[in-house]
Amino acid sequence: MSTTLVHRHKKLRRLLQEQNLDALALNPGPTLPYLTGLHFHLSERPVVVIFPRQGPLLIVLPELEAPKVENLPYEAISFPYEEDPTTWGNAFTAALALSGLLSARIGVEPRWLRVLELRYLEAAAPNAEFVPAESATAALRMFKDRDEIAAMQKAVDIAQAALEATLPAIRPGVTEREIAAELTTQLLRHGSSGAFPFHPIVSGGPNSANPHATPTDRPLQEGDLLVIDYGANVDGYFSDITRTFALGEVEAEYQHIAEIVLQANQAARAAAGPGVPAAEVDKAARQVIEKAGYGEYFTHRTGHGLGLEVHEEPYIRGDNQQVLQPGMTFTIEPGIYLRGRNGVRIEDDVVITADGCRSLTDLPRELRILPL
Amino acid sequence: MSTTLVHRHKKLRRLLQEQNLDALALNPGPTLPYLTGLHFHLSERPVVVIFPRQGPLLIVLPELEAPKVENLPYEAISFPYEEDPTTWGNAFTAALALSGLLSARIGVEPRWLRVLELRYLEAAAPNAEFVPAESATAALRMFKDRDEIAAMQKAVDIAQAALEATLPAIRPGVTEREIAAELTTQLLRHGSSGAFPFHPIVSGGPNSANPHATPTDRPLQEGDLLVIDYGANVDGYFSDITRTFALGEVEAEYQHIAEIVLQANQAARAAAGPGVPAAEVDKAARQVIEKAGYGEYFTHRTGHGLGLEVHEEPYIRGDNQQVLQPGMTFTIEPGIYLRGRNGVRIEDDVVITADGCRSLTDLPRELRILPL
């Protein structure tokens, strides 16, 4: 672990220099354990780790978390604070003052840093500038090493086995919520951490036409499509898989859109490879669906990066010219949603290799008809 | 539901006026469903709901989430944006322009609003001021109504039954991680939502002396104390319970600290009631532990508010003069942590009633010795 961290720190410091940043300030989110090996909850007690371009790391944290930062395999100074919130600002002030960052350009992660931490940082260094540094952290985390890909493969294997174990429980009369609970249980039983990427989406019938549905108490009915979108967590690395099922025989148009989405998924996987812009992968899927006349029913991007976050760089969007490179991992998940009726989505997790794209997922992609 | 929402909106608007705020801006967090009945994921796509002091709600959200905001039981205007992030700012600009909030004083929740949403809001209304509004949202959410307390009681009942069902699996040789997985499975089987308040803390032996430990692969040993801190979720409402167990016979001092923590827990529950400052409840627990000579080993506050967040107002801290009132719900969780050795914590969930304090939790609080 510690050589991995040393390597990541070196790379980060080079990126900070390139991007003209004096430091990076992180709160509890995926980049923090990635760069420090430390795990904290995101809570009302702020935890901030500051990486200056040189010198020791500065760690502001509650006194009761202090045992976690003893004997770290890198140089760090900690600034613990007591329970009384009126004293918390002092810890930030001490850290920023010691760091020489009082009027620095400090990178932050806009998707993670909250107004809570931002205001403490601003108060401690009123002349500093806090600017988005996603591109620096993405440039680190986007390239998965062998261990990271192995963890993701394990998260895929667990999720796939959990879904197969859940299928026997699915039949008309069972609710979306019941299926989601059974799937979650199976994820744990098969070895996922309980910190899931997200609560499973289990959406049947008309709900399947809502890409971001929440499981409801609606019982499944014969003739429903059923979309299951879920994932597992292994050492912080996520899988994110979607498959669509049919409860007995479904309308001919539903079978038709399932075939089109499958072709779109295949086209996108075939298009993905090193040197290819993300936009091309999106285009490959979208063209299949547009040609079939369902373009307006494919209402979202084709995929998103996957790793320590369930949505991260690279985003597989028509406007993203980011060039795919070996080690990048992302989802391919075209869908067709007939609003008020039913919907289909097929989602795989893939990794860019030296000569193409390998799918970590290998569950059948065809519309599987579940026995009634 | 809709009358509850109308009532909450009315109360919020009165609070905004009192606090000299022109609006409240919320992102996906517990206050958003509390005030709108809407559920969104916190993701890289910003969702912001703005409540002006009068007039319709303004909802900025991704196009693919638009089905969620149709036919709302209150006045709202939505500003959906497409997939291309370069266009997202336009939706914010349109919402803020229409609202007449361009140079307003807008309340935000620092624990929830991220730099992501803040920067979009600031760009859309450069002359507006974004100020902490926790006291307004806390003043709403701190007072639980009958339905909310019923949900919390159910979350307690589920969690208690799940722990009892997990105990038979606990014996020397089983790891903390295995126990955490079994407990999580039991929580789901007993009816908890999979959106847990937090991943269970299962800490044995020396790990039990770290109040915020993460489950490890350390196998339990005879003579260990075992701290289990976990909770369930029912309709978004959490329980948060801790009990401490002994694996066979433990050191006399461990039995002694378990008795002191139990007395501290009892003293705090006896002290809590309407009209009592939160600080007095903390003091009641702390005095017991200090008198026994373990003051320096009780390293955290006595408790925290509980509801739609696992930590919320009122905080049960020595410096908090907040007066407790009927309907307030919080934890009472004194502990003693002998660093490098073992630790004990006993946590109950309580509600302030007209004449005292009622514990929602009723699992035995004594140090339970598990058979080897």
XYZ file of C-alpha atoms in Angstrom:
744
model
C 0.000 0.000 0.000
C 2.592 2.510 1.043
C 4.539 2.349 -2.269
C 1.272 2.854 -4.138
C 0.581 5.938 -2.023
C 4.069 7.327 -2.546
C 3.621 6.887 -6.293
C 0.222 8.611 -6.232
C 1.555 11.512 -4.160
C 4.377 12.058 -6.635
C 1.971 12.052 -9.550
C -0.400 14.407 -7.727
C 2.367 16.894 -7.000
C 3.361 16.920 -10.658
C -0.271 17.524 -11.641
C -0.585 20.380 -9.120
C 2.460 22.030 -10.643
C 1.135 21.576 -14.200
C -2.214 23.069 -13.224
C -0.653 25.940 -11.324
C -2.185 24.853 -8.024
C -0.370 25.326 -4.707
C -2.324 22.603 -2.938
C -5.280 20.269 -3.027
C -7.862 20.264 -0.198
C -9.906 17.088 0.219
C -12.828 16.159 2.436
C -14.115 12.594 3.015
C -14.873 11.272 -0.453
C -13.217 8.704 -2.704
C -10.076 10.718 -3.476
C -9.161 10.961 0.191
C -8.668 7.206 0.796
C -7.143 6.919 -2.695
C -4.412 9.370 -1.741
C -4.076 8.762 1.999
C -5.310 5.243 2.763
C -7.522 6.898 5.411
C -11.263 6.315 5.800
C -13.550 8.919 7.340
C -17.312 9.361 7.388
C -18.758 12.470 5.847
C -20.443 14.059 8.853
C -21.196 17.341 10.554
C -17.636 17.293 11.906
C -15.407 18.514 9.078
C -12.344 16.481 8.110
C -10.003 18.143 5.610
C -6.675 16.893 4.290
C -4.497 19.458 2.533
C -1.775 18.354 0.114
C 0.637 21.209 -0.482
C 2.830 21.001 -3.570
C 5.662 20.211 -1.187
C 6.058 19.402 2.487
C 3.931 17.344 4.849
C 0.205 16.775 4.508
C -2.003 18.798 6.867
C -4.929 16.981 8.445
C -7.743 18.798 10.279
C -9.963 16.322 12.105
C -11.975 15.704 15.272
C -9.952 14.625 18.283
C -11.897 11.351 18.449
C -10.603 10.401 14.978
C -6.989 11.129 15.907
C -6.029 7.424 16.363
C -6.507 6.969 12.611
C -3.661 9.323 11.706
C -0.969 7.840 13.904
C 2.039 6.148 12.234
C 1.173 7.094 8.664
C 3.575 5.917 5.937
C 4.103 9.535 4.788
C 4.809 12.901 6.390
C 1.723 14.523 7.905
C 0.834 16.994 10.634
C -2.549 16.698 12.267
C -4.700 19.472 13.720
C -7.285 17.783 15.932
C -10.173 19.793 17.351
C -12.401 19.192 20.368
C -16.193 18.779 20.477
C -17.100 22.478 20.831
C -17.782 23.772 17.268
C -16.737 27.300 18.198
C -13.150 26.001 18.402
C -13.085 24.164 15.054
C -12.067 27.221 13.075
C -8.860 27.455 15.119
C -7.683 24.084 13.818
C -8.189 25.255 10.243
C -6.444 28.546 10.935
C -3.450 26.762 12.459
C -3.192 24.342 9.526
C -3.408 27.010 6.839
C -1.010 29.324 8.664
C 1.625 26.614 9.078
C 1.282 25.590 5.446
C 2.160 28.972 3.967
C -1.033 28.757 1.900
C -2.659 31.949 3.153
C -2.940 33.457 -0.299
C -2.551 30.315 -2.346
C -4.464 28.802 -5.240
C -6.027 25.713 -3.673
C -7.765 23.021 -5.689
C -11.000 21.475 -4.389
C -13.408 18.800 -5.610
C -16.742 20.543 -6.309
C -18.699 17.277 -6.276
C -17.440 16.512 -2.754
C -16.379 19.606 -0.857
C -19.311 21.093 1.002
C -20.086 24.658 1.979
C -19.251 23.457 5.529
C -15.582 22.813 4.750
C -15.305 25.613 2.175
C -16.356 28.279 4.680
C -13.818 27.055 7.261
C -11.075 27.096 4.635
C -12.084 30.546 3.397
C -12.125 31.911 6.934
C -8.669 30.464 7.649
C -7.187 31.843 4.416
C -9.315 34.789 3.235
C -6.846 35.651 0.464
C -6.628 32.146 -0.923
C -8.533 31.131 -4.025
C -10.475 27.854 -4.070
C -10.770 26.517 -7.587
C -12.129 23.308 -9.140
C -9.435 20.636 -9.402
C -11.483 17.766 -10.791
C -9.257 17.463 -13.799
C -6.231 16.822 -11.576
C -7.931 14.207 -9.412
C -9.565 12.630 -12.473
C -6.189 12.432 -14.229
C -5.002 10.340 -11.297
C -8.007 8.167 -10.644
C -9.054 7.569 -14.253
C -6.146 5.211 -14.872
C -6.798 2.038 -12.936
C -3.868 -0.196 -12.060
C -3.983 -3.995 -11.982
C -5.136 -4.166 -8.363
C -7.914 -1.682 -8.980
C -9.186 -3.584 -12.014
C -9.036 -6.831 -10.033
C -11.209 -5.241 -7.318
C -13.697 -4.044 -9.942
C -13.792 -7.501 -11.543
C -14.532 -8.970 -8.129
C -17.298 -6.400 -7.609
C -18.750 -7.455 -10.976
C -18.498 -11.177 -10.188
C -20.238 -10.696 -6.840
C -23.002 -8.597 -8.392
C -23.597 -11.082 -11.189
C -23.809 -14.038 -8.790
C -26.139 -12.040 -6.527
C -28.520 -11.278 -9.393
C -28.635 -14.916 -10.504
C -29.419 -15.882 -6.906
C -32.234 -13.315 -6.804
C -33.996 -14.329 -10.027
C -35.872 -17.329 -8.538
C -37.673 -14.902 -6.174
C -39.061 -12.814 -9.041
C -42.625 -13.533 -10.168
C -45.923 -11.646 -10.587
C -47.202 -10.289 -7.259
C -43.756 -9.630 -5.783
C -43.075 -5.912 -5.286
C -40.119 -3.907 -6.564
C -39.174 -3.155 -2.982
C -39.137 -6.852 -2.044
C -36.897 -7.680 -4.991
C -34.544 -4.824 -4.075
C -34.272 -6.170 -0.501
C -33.599 -9.715 -1.700
C -30.972 -8.494 -4.176
C -29.269 -6.441 -1.471
C -29.176 -9.469 0.824
C -27.657 -11.567 -1.950
C -25.035 -8.885 -2.644
C -23.910 -9.063 0.972
C -24.055 -12.841 1.085
C -21.832 -12.989 -1.989
C -19.257 -10.700 -0.405
C -20.085 -7.085 -1.249
C -19.365 -4.447 1.351
C -22.541 -2.873 2.715
C -21.445 0.500 1.324
C -23.245 -0.020 -1.972
C -22.709 2.260 -4.965
C -26.438 3.070 -4.758
C -29.673 1.481 -3.623
C -30.732 -0.973 -6.373
C -33.141 0.327 -8.978
C -35.842 -2.300 -9.471
C -38.525 -0.938 -11.769
C -41.320 -2.941 -13.349
C -43.956 -2.092 -15.944
C -44.512 1.664 -16.336
C -41.805 2.387 -13.739
C -39.223 0.779 -16.038
C -39.737 3.741 -18.371
C -38.204 6.025 -15.692
C -34.409 5.584 -15.859
C -33.916 6.756 -12.248
C -36.917 5.099 -10.607
C -37.004 4.254 -6.890
C -38.358 0.803 -5.942
C -42.067 1.011 -5.086
C -44.676 -1.265 -3.558
C -46.131 -1.974 -6.999
C -46.463 -5.759 -7.486
C -45.041 -7.103 -10.739
C -47.545 -8.191 -13.370
C -47.460 -10.612 -16.241
C -46.385 -8.741 -19.374
C -44.115 -6.298 -17.479
C -40.597 -5.435 -18.424
C -38.386 -5.363 -15.342
C -35.220 -3.227 -15.218
C -32.683 -4.049 -12.479
C -29.782 -1.611 -12.091
C -27.468 -2.236 -9.138
C -23.896 -2.875 -8.079
C -21.489 -4.219 -5.485
C -18.527 -2.740 -3.599
C -15.170 -4.457 -3.103
C -12.571 -2.416 -1.196
C -14.319 0.773 -2.270
C -14.464 -0.177 -5.962
C -17.895 -0.431 -7.527
C -19.658 -2.447 -10.169
C -22.769 -1.029 -11.847
C -24.847 -3.406 -13.948
C -28.273 -3.292 -15.583
C -30.235 -6.099 -17.101
C -33.848 -6.135 -18.343
C -36.214 -9.058 -17.890
C -39.678 -9.949 -19.195
C -42.393 -11.375 -16.974
C -43.780 -13.962 -19.319
C -44.768 -12.781 -22.745
C -44.533 -9.017 -23.396
C -45.789 -6.729 -26.187
C -44.005 -7.164 -29.497
C -42.725 -3.570 -29.357
C -41.042 -4.269 -26.032
C -39.220 -7.238 -27.520
C -38.266 -5.003 -30.429
C -36.777 -2.226 -28.287
C -34.881 -4.826 -26.254
C -33.225 -6.025 -29.464
C -32.351 -2.478 -30.517
C -30.832 -1.651 -27.118
C -28.783 -4.850 -27.289
C -27.453 -3.828 -30.718
C -26.662 -0.351 -29.386
C -24.789 -1.860 -26.434
C -22.804 -4.117 -28.770
C -22.021 -1.247 -31.152
C -20.709 0.915 -28.313
C -18.525 -1.877 -26.939
C -17.161 -2.519 -30.432
C -16.418 1.180 -30.916
C -14.552 1.622 -27.607
C -10.772 1.332 -27.607
C -7.541 3.222 -26.992
C -7.299 6.480 -28.941
C -11.059 6.706 -29.470
C -12.820 9.816 -28.142
C -15.583 9.085 -25.583
C -18.010 10.877 -27.909
C -17.509 8.178 -30.558
C -18.678 5.487 -28.169
C -21.784 7.489 -27.371
C -22.375 8.045 -31.080
C -22.064 4.331 -31.869
C -24.867 3.466 -29.451
C -27.011 6.470 -30.320
C -26.888 5.896 -34.057
C -28.307 2.391 -33.691
C -31.215 3.690 -31.640
C -31.807 6.715 -33.870
C -31.791 4.617 -37.028
C -34.431 2.396 -35.471
C -36.569 5.491 -34.897
C -36.279 5.608 -31.106
C -33.734 8.410 -30.770
C -35.990 10.619 -28.660
C -36.545 7.769 -26.193
C -32.838 7.387 -25.382
C -32.783 10.283 -22.947
C -29.363 9.957 -21.330
C -25.672 9.598 -22.121
C -24.326 6.158 -23.060
C -22.212 5.711 -19.922
C -19.966 7.077 -17.215
C -16.626 6.304 -15.664
C -16.693 3.812 -12.816
C -14.285 3.033 -9.988
C -14.225 4.546 -6.495
C -17.243 6.580 -7.580
C -20.260 5.240 -9.349
C -20.182 8.226 -11.681
C -16.762 9.634 -12.488
C -14.602 10.527 -15.467
C -14.644 9.600 -18.356
C -18.257 10.421 -19.167
C -19.447 8.719 -22.356
C -21.276 11.672 -23.840
C -21.665 13.032 -27.374
C -19.880 16.247 -26.404
C -16.896 14.662 -24.639
C -13.761 14.602 -26.770
C -11.739 12.923 -23.969
C -9.608 10.254 -25.662
C -9.985 6.811 -24.115
C -6.784 5.155 -22.929
C -5.788 1.774 -21.482
C -6.825 1.412 -17.837
C -9.931 3.578 -18.133
C -13.073 1.907 -16.832
C -16.649 2.940 -17.558
C -20.183 1.760 -18.170
C -21.951 1.266 -21.493
C -25.665 1.510 -20.847
C -27.958 2.526 -23.671
C -31.697 2.448 -22.999
C -35.061 3.116 -24.588
C -37.853 4.470 -22.374
C -41.424 4.576 -23.685
C -42.820 7.032 -21.164
C -46.012 5.815 -19.501
C -45.360 2.348 -20.930
C -42.188 0.249 -20.386
C -38.427 0.647 -20.786
C -35.227 -1.281 -21.441
C -31.591 -0.689 -20.413
C -28.543 -2.952 -20.802
C -25.455 -1.867 -18.882
C -21.967 -3.349 -18.916
C -18.770 -2.360 -17.115
C -15.780 -2.224 -19.441
C -12.056 -1.503 -19.317
C -9.981 -0.077 -22.157
C -7.097 -2.436 -23.012
C -4.043 -2.059 -25.243
C -6.039 -3.081 -28.299
C -9.715 -2.594 -27.540
C -12.245 -2.854 -24.774
C -12.925 -5.749 -22.444
C -16.238 -6.202 -20.672
C -15.933 -7.120 -17.009
C -19.612 -8.126 -17.070
C -20.713 -11.253 -18.915
C -24.286 -11.927 -17.807
C -26.566 -12.694 -20.806
C -27.638 -9.427 -22.404
C -30.692 -10.725 -24.241
C -34.158 -10.033 -22.841
C -34.558 -12.962 -20.460
C -38.080 -14.233 -20.028
C -38.699 -15.178 -16.424
C -41.035 -18.098 -15.755
C -44.404 -17.057 -14.284
C -48.797 13.735 2.568
C -49.817 16.858 0.734
C -51.360 18.516 3.839
C -48.161 17.751 5.752
C -46.157 19.449 2.988
C -48.428 22.491 2.924
C -48.021 22.819 6.687
C -44.223 22.530 6.435
C -44.061 25.098 3.617
C -46.049 27.560 5.693
C -43.780 27.069 8.686
C -40.671 27.387 6.500
C -41.870 30.674 5.001
C -42.464 32.070 8.461
C -38.958 31.010 9.500
C -37.424 32.596 6.384
C -39.111 35.853 7.259
C -37.961 35.680 10.886
C -34.396 34.994 9.805
C -34.428 37.706 7.166
C -33.870 35.219 4.344
C -35.427 35.703 0.901
C -35.224 32.038 -0.022
C -33.840 28.637 0.843
C -31.812 26.641 -1.718
C -31.674 22.879 -1.196
C -29.771 20.092 -2.919
C -30.500 16.360 -2.519
C -30.277 15.736 1.198
C -32.843 14.991 3.882
C -34.473 18.428 3.933
C -35.395 18.187 0.268
C -37.751 15.175 0.565
C -38.964 16.555 3.923
C -40.158 19.730 2.222
C -41.007 18.471 -1.278
C -41.766 14.745 -1.067
C -39.207 14.335 -3.887
C -36.306 11.893 -3.856
C -33.121 12.516 -5.836
C -29.662 10.983 -5.741
C -26.743 13.214 -4.914
C -24.695 12.947 -8.101
C -22.520 14.875 -10.513
C -25.711 16.280 -12.030
C -26.818 19.114 -9.744
C -30.407 19.216 -8.516
C -31.436 22.377 -6.667
C -34.837 23.340 -5.303
C -35.305 26.989 -4.373
C -38.059 28.042 -1.967
C -38.664 31.770 -2.245
C -40.431 33.457 0.643
C -43.436 33.644 -1.665
C -44.436 32.253 -5.032
C -43.785 28.905 -6.675
C -40.835 26.636 -5.954
C -38.080 26.630 -8.582
C -36.587 23.253 -9.462
C -33.368 22.909 -11.498
C -32.815 19.283 -12.520
C -31.608 16.989 -15.294
C -34.103 16.365 -18.078
C -34.076 12.628 -17.297
C -35.419 13.350 -13.796
C -38.240 15.543 -15.112
C -40.957 12.845 -14.706
C -40.518 13.147 -10.932
C -41.742 16.749 -10.827
C -44.958 16.332 -12.771
C -48.277 16.852 -10.939
C -46.819 18.073 -7.671
C -49.300 18.983 -4.903
C -47.858 22.533 -4.712
C -46.888 25.283 -7.133
C -43.510 24.700 -8.782
C -41.696 25.640 -11.983
C -39.034 23.278 -13.264
C -35.883 24.136 -15.195
C -34.662 20.889 -16.767
C -31.251 20.749 -18.425
C -29.837 18.394 -21.057
C -26.784 16.114 -20.785
C -24.164 18.651 -21.971
C -22.705 20.257 -18.805
C -21.871 23.484 -20.634
C -25.636 24.161 -20.746
C -26.395 23.504 -17.067
C -25.597 27.041 -15.977
C -28.384 28.335 -18.232
C -30.997 26.457 -16.233
C -29.736 28.060 -13.014
C -29.633 31.496 -14.617
C -33.214 31.130 -15.850
C -34.448 29.971 -12.435
C -32.742 32.748 -10.475
C -33.767 35.419 -12.990
C -37.430 34.388 -12.892
C -37.410 34.278 -9.101
C -36.360 37.870 -8.567
C -33.584 36.586 -6.295
C -30.655 38.095 -8.179
C -29.432 40.068 -5.192
C -31.205 38.162 -2.465
C -30.134 36.650 0.834
C -30.436 32.936 0.183
C -30.138 30.332 2.914
C -28.220 27.103 2.258
C -27.399 23.974 4.249
C -23.602 23.917 4.728
C -23.570 20.205 5.618
C -25.276 19.327 2.320
C -24.754 21.972 -0.339
C -21.596 21.276 -2.306
C -19.228 23.606 -4.084
C -20.779 22.158 -7.274
C -24.211 23.657 -6.614
C -22.877 26.754 -4.830
C -20.806 27.833 -7.835
C -23.787 27.451 -10.211
C -25.944 29.495 -7.857
C -23.260 32.160 -7.434
C -22.779 32.390 -11.197
C -26.534 32.759 -11.754
C -26.908 35.433 -9.058
C -23.524 37.099 -8.508
C -25.009 39.719 -6.201
C -26.863 37.280 -4.017
C -25.528 36.240 -0.630
C -25.490 32.572 0.336
C -25.672 32.166 4.076
C -26.019 29.218 6.476
C -29.661 28.422 7.190
C -29.226 25.349 9.369
C -31.094 26.948 12.212
C -34.175 27.405 10.003
C -34.182 23.854 8.679
C -33.352 22.477 12.128
C -36.235 24.441 13.651
C -38.520 22.586 11.255
C -37.061 19.109 11.358
C -36.211 18.978 15.070
C -39.872 18.639 16.048
C -41.034 15.192 15.003
C -44.737 14.606 14.506
C -46.545 11.382 15.362
C -45.897 9.758 11.990
C -42.205 10.575 12.157
C -41.850 9.110 15.647
C -43.744 6.003 14.525
C -41.255 5.563 11.653
C -38.344 5.946 14.068
C -39.879 3.427 16.471
C -40.207 0.998 13.569
C -36.566 1.610 12.623
C -35.620 0.836 16.240
C -37.758 -2.319 16.361
C -36.243 -3.618 13.119
C -32.702 -2.886 14.284
C -33.253 -4.561 17.649
C -34.704 -7.704 16.073
C -31.851 -7.786 13.548
C -29.231 -7.627 16.291
C -30.870 -10.434 18.255
C -30.926 -12.527 15.072
C -27.214 -11.823 14.529
C -25.989 -12.765 18.007
C -25.964 -16.551 17.439
C -23.356 -16.035 14.671
C -20.919 -14.275 17.032
C -18.133 -16.390 18.538
C -14.320 -16.370 18.689
C -12.766 -16.708 15.222
C -15.512 -14.806 13.407
C -14.266 -11.503 11.958
C -15.716 -8.042 12.502
C -16.406 -7.813 8.793
C -18.363 -11.092 8.793
C -20.499 -9.924 11.695
C -21.154 -6.607 9.951
C -22.305 -8.456 6.802
C -24.585 -10.766 8.800
C -26.074 -7.833 10.721
C -26.695 -5.938 7.489
C -28.453 -8.958 6.006
C -30.620 -9.257 9.102
C -31.498 -5.557 8.948
C -32.805 -6.034 5.410
C -34.576 -9.258 6.243
C -36.358 -7.514 9.105
C -37.540 -4.711 6.837
C -34.965 -1.922 6.821
C -34.440 0.000 3.613
C -30.997 -0.637 2.116
C -30.150 3.055 2.562
C -28.652 2.522 6.003
C -27.753 5.411 8.304
C -24.146 4.167 8.136
C -22.226 0.954 7.639
C -22.363 -0.930 10.981
C -19.444 -0.430 13.343
C -18.410 -3.847 14.641
C -15.245 -3.496 16.701
C -13.721 -6.166 18.899
C -10.834 -6.146 21.371
C -8.459 -3.211 20.869
C -10.614 -1.897 17.996
C -13.483 -1.375 20.443
C -11.390 1.400 22.009
C -11.758 3.414 18.761
C -15.238 4.987 18.798
C -15.330 5.319 14.980
C -13.675 2.032 14.002
C -14.298 0.376 10.619
C -14.920 -3.402 10.651
C -11.682 -5.304 9.996
C -10.685 -8.883 9.251
C -9.530 -9.348 12.847
C -11.119 -12.525 14.272
C -12.796 -12.132 17.643
C -10.989 -13.617 20.628
C -12.084 -14.879 23.982
C -11.851 -12.031 26.484
C -12.714 -9.328 23.909
C -15.260 -6.626 24.377
C -17.347 -6.206 21.225
C -19.009 -2.880 20.370
C -21.796 -2.975 17.769
C -23.111 0.415 16.599
C -25.616 0.350 13.750
C -29.090 1.347 12.648
C -32.011 0.805 10.311
C -33.956 3.042 7.936
C -37.736 3.200 7.649
C -39.089 5.726 5.132
C -35.903 7.754 5.511
C -36.008 7.798 9.324
C -33.075 6.244 11.126
C -32.374 4.335 14.280
C -28.862 4.359 15.760
C -28.129 1.866 18.515
C -25.007 0.642 20.299
C -24.614 -2.305 22.598
C -21.438 -3.835 24.029
C -20.887 -7.566 24.474
C -18.258 -9.710 26.181
C -16.784 -12.801 24.560
C -16.706 -15.071 27.554
C -15.029 -13.739 30.651
C -13.325 -10.355 30.332
C -10.901 -8.399 32.534
C -12.414 -7.045 35.736
C -11.724 -3.465 34.638
C -13.761 -4.015 31.465
C -16.722 -5.188 33.531
C -16.228 -2.154 35.736
C -16.258 0.373 32.882
C -19.343 -1.338 31.411
C -21.144 -0.709 34.709
C -20.051 2.927 34.799
C -21.186 3.547 31.215
C -24.543 1.965 32.033
C -24.927 4.313 35.008
C -23.966 7.274 32.823
C -26.533 6.247 30.209
C -29.217 5.951 32.904
C -28.292 9.300 34.442
C -28.542 11.052 31.081
C -31.911 9.501 30.284
C -33.163 10.507 33.731
C -31.930 14.076 33.234
C -33.543 14.555 29.819
C -36.947 16.210 29.639
C -38.834 19.258 28.359
C -37.269 22.545 29.430
C -33.881 20.991 30.133
C -30.879 22.342 28.199
C -29.049 19.719 26.089
C -25.904 20.561 28.066
C -27.507 19.219 31.259
C -28.010 15.811 29.686
C -24.370 15.715 28.626
C -23.342 16.797 32.112
C -25.407 14.075 33.761
C -23.591 11.339 31.822
C -20.185 12.966 32.072
C -20.316 13.466 35.824
C -20.870 9.754 36.421
C -17.850 8.870 34.313
C -15.679 11.631 35.754
C -16.529 10.673 39.326
C -15.461 7.120 38.542
C -12.102 8.491 37.369
C -12.549 7.794 33.662
C -13.376 11.318 32.466
C -10.473 11.499 30.043
C -11.601 8.248 28.387
C -15.041 9.591 27.456
C -13.800 11.437 24.371
C -17.025 12.488 22.665
C -20.332 14.244 23.276
C -23.153 12.289 24.940
C -25.394 12.206 21.877
C -26.846 13.818 18.783
C -30.233 14.475 17.257
C -31.611 11.665 15.116
C -34.257 11.540 12.413
C -33.809 11.949 8.671
C -30.108 12.403 9.418
C -28.060 10.198 11.647
C -26.472 13.292 13.181
C -28.663 16.375 13.382
C -29.863 18.937 15.905
C -30.105 18.859 18.909
C -26.515 17.927 19.739
C -26.115 16.696 23.319
C -22.943 18.594 24.157
C -21.696 20.392 27.238
C -21.693 23.721 25.402
C -25.179 23.464 23.895
C -27.774 25.527 25.762
C -30.544 24.447 23.337
C -33.606 23.721 25.479
C -35.120 20.300 24.864
C -38.792 20.249 23.917
C -41.437 17.589 23.269
C -40.981 15.871 19.906
C -37.202 16.173 19.863
C -35.412 12.882 19.231
C -31.773 12.140 19.912
C -29.269 9.533 21.033
C -27.767 9.040 24.473
C -24.483 7.213 24.029
C -21.809 7.610 26.671
C -18.678 5.506 26.296
C -15.307 4.749 27.886
C -12.380 3.937 25.589
C -9.165 2.546 27.069
C -6.893 3.268 24.118
C -4.875 0.248 23.009
C -7.074 -1.942 25.192
C -10.906 -2.231 24.984
C -13.913 0.086 25.025
C -17.603 0.259 25.915
C -20.492 2.324 24.553
C -24.240 2.075 25.267
C -26.492 4.042 22.947
C -30.241 4.582 23.119
C -32.624 6.563 20.921
C -34.984 8.751 22.948
C -37.835 11.193 22.407
C -38.716 14.107 24.659
C -42.313 13.822 25.880
C -44.615 16.197 27.736
C -43.196 15.099 31.074
C -39.827 13.480 30.473
C -37.982 11.318 28.043
C -39.000 7.988 26.547
C -36.491 5.517 25.158
C -37.469 4.011 21.814
C -34.801 1.357 22.369
C -35.278 -1.334 24.976
C -32.612 -3.976 24.311
C -30.851 -5.007 27.544
C -28.154 -2.453 28.350
C -26.058 -4.613 30.671
C -22.814 -6.120 29.363
C -24.098 -9.320 27.811
C -21.724 -12.260 27.952
C -21.934 -14.246 24.729
C -21.409 -18.013 24.954
C -18.081 -19.189 23.487
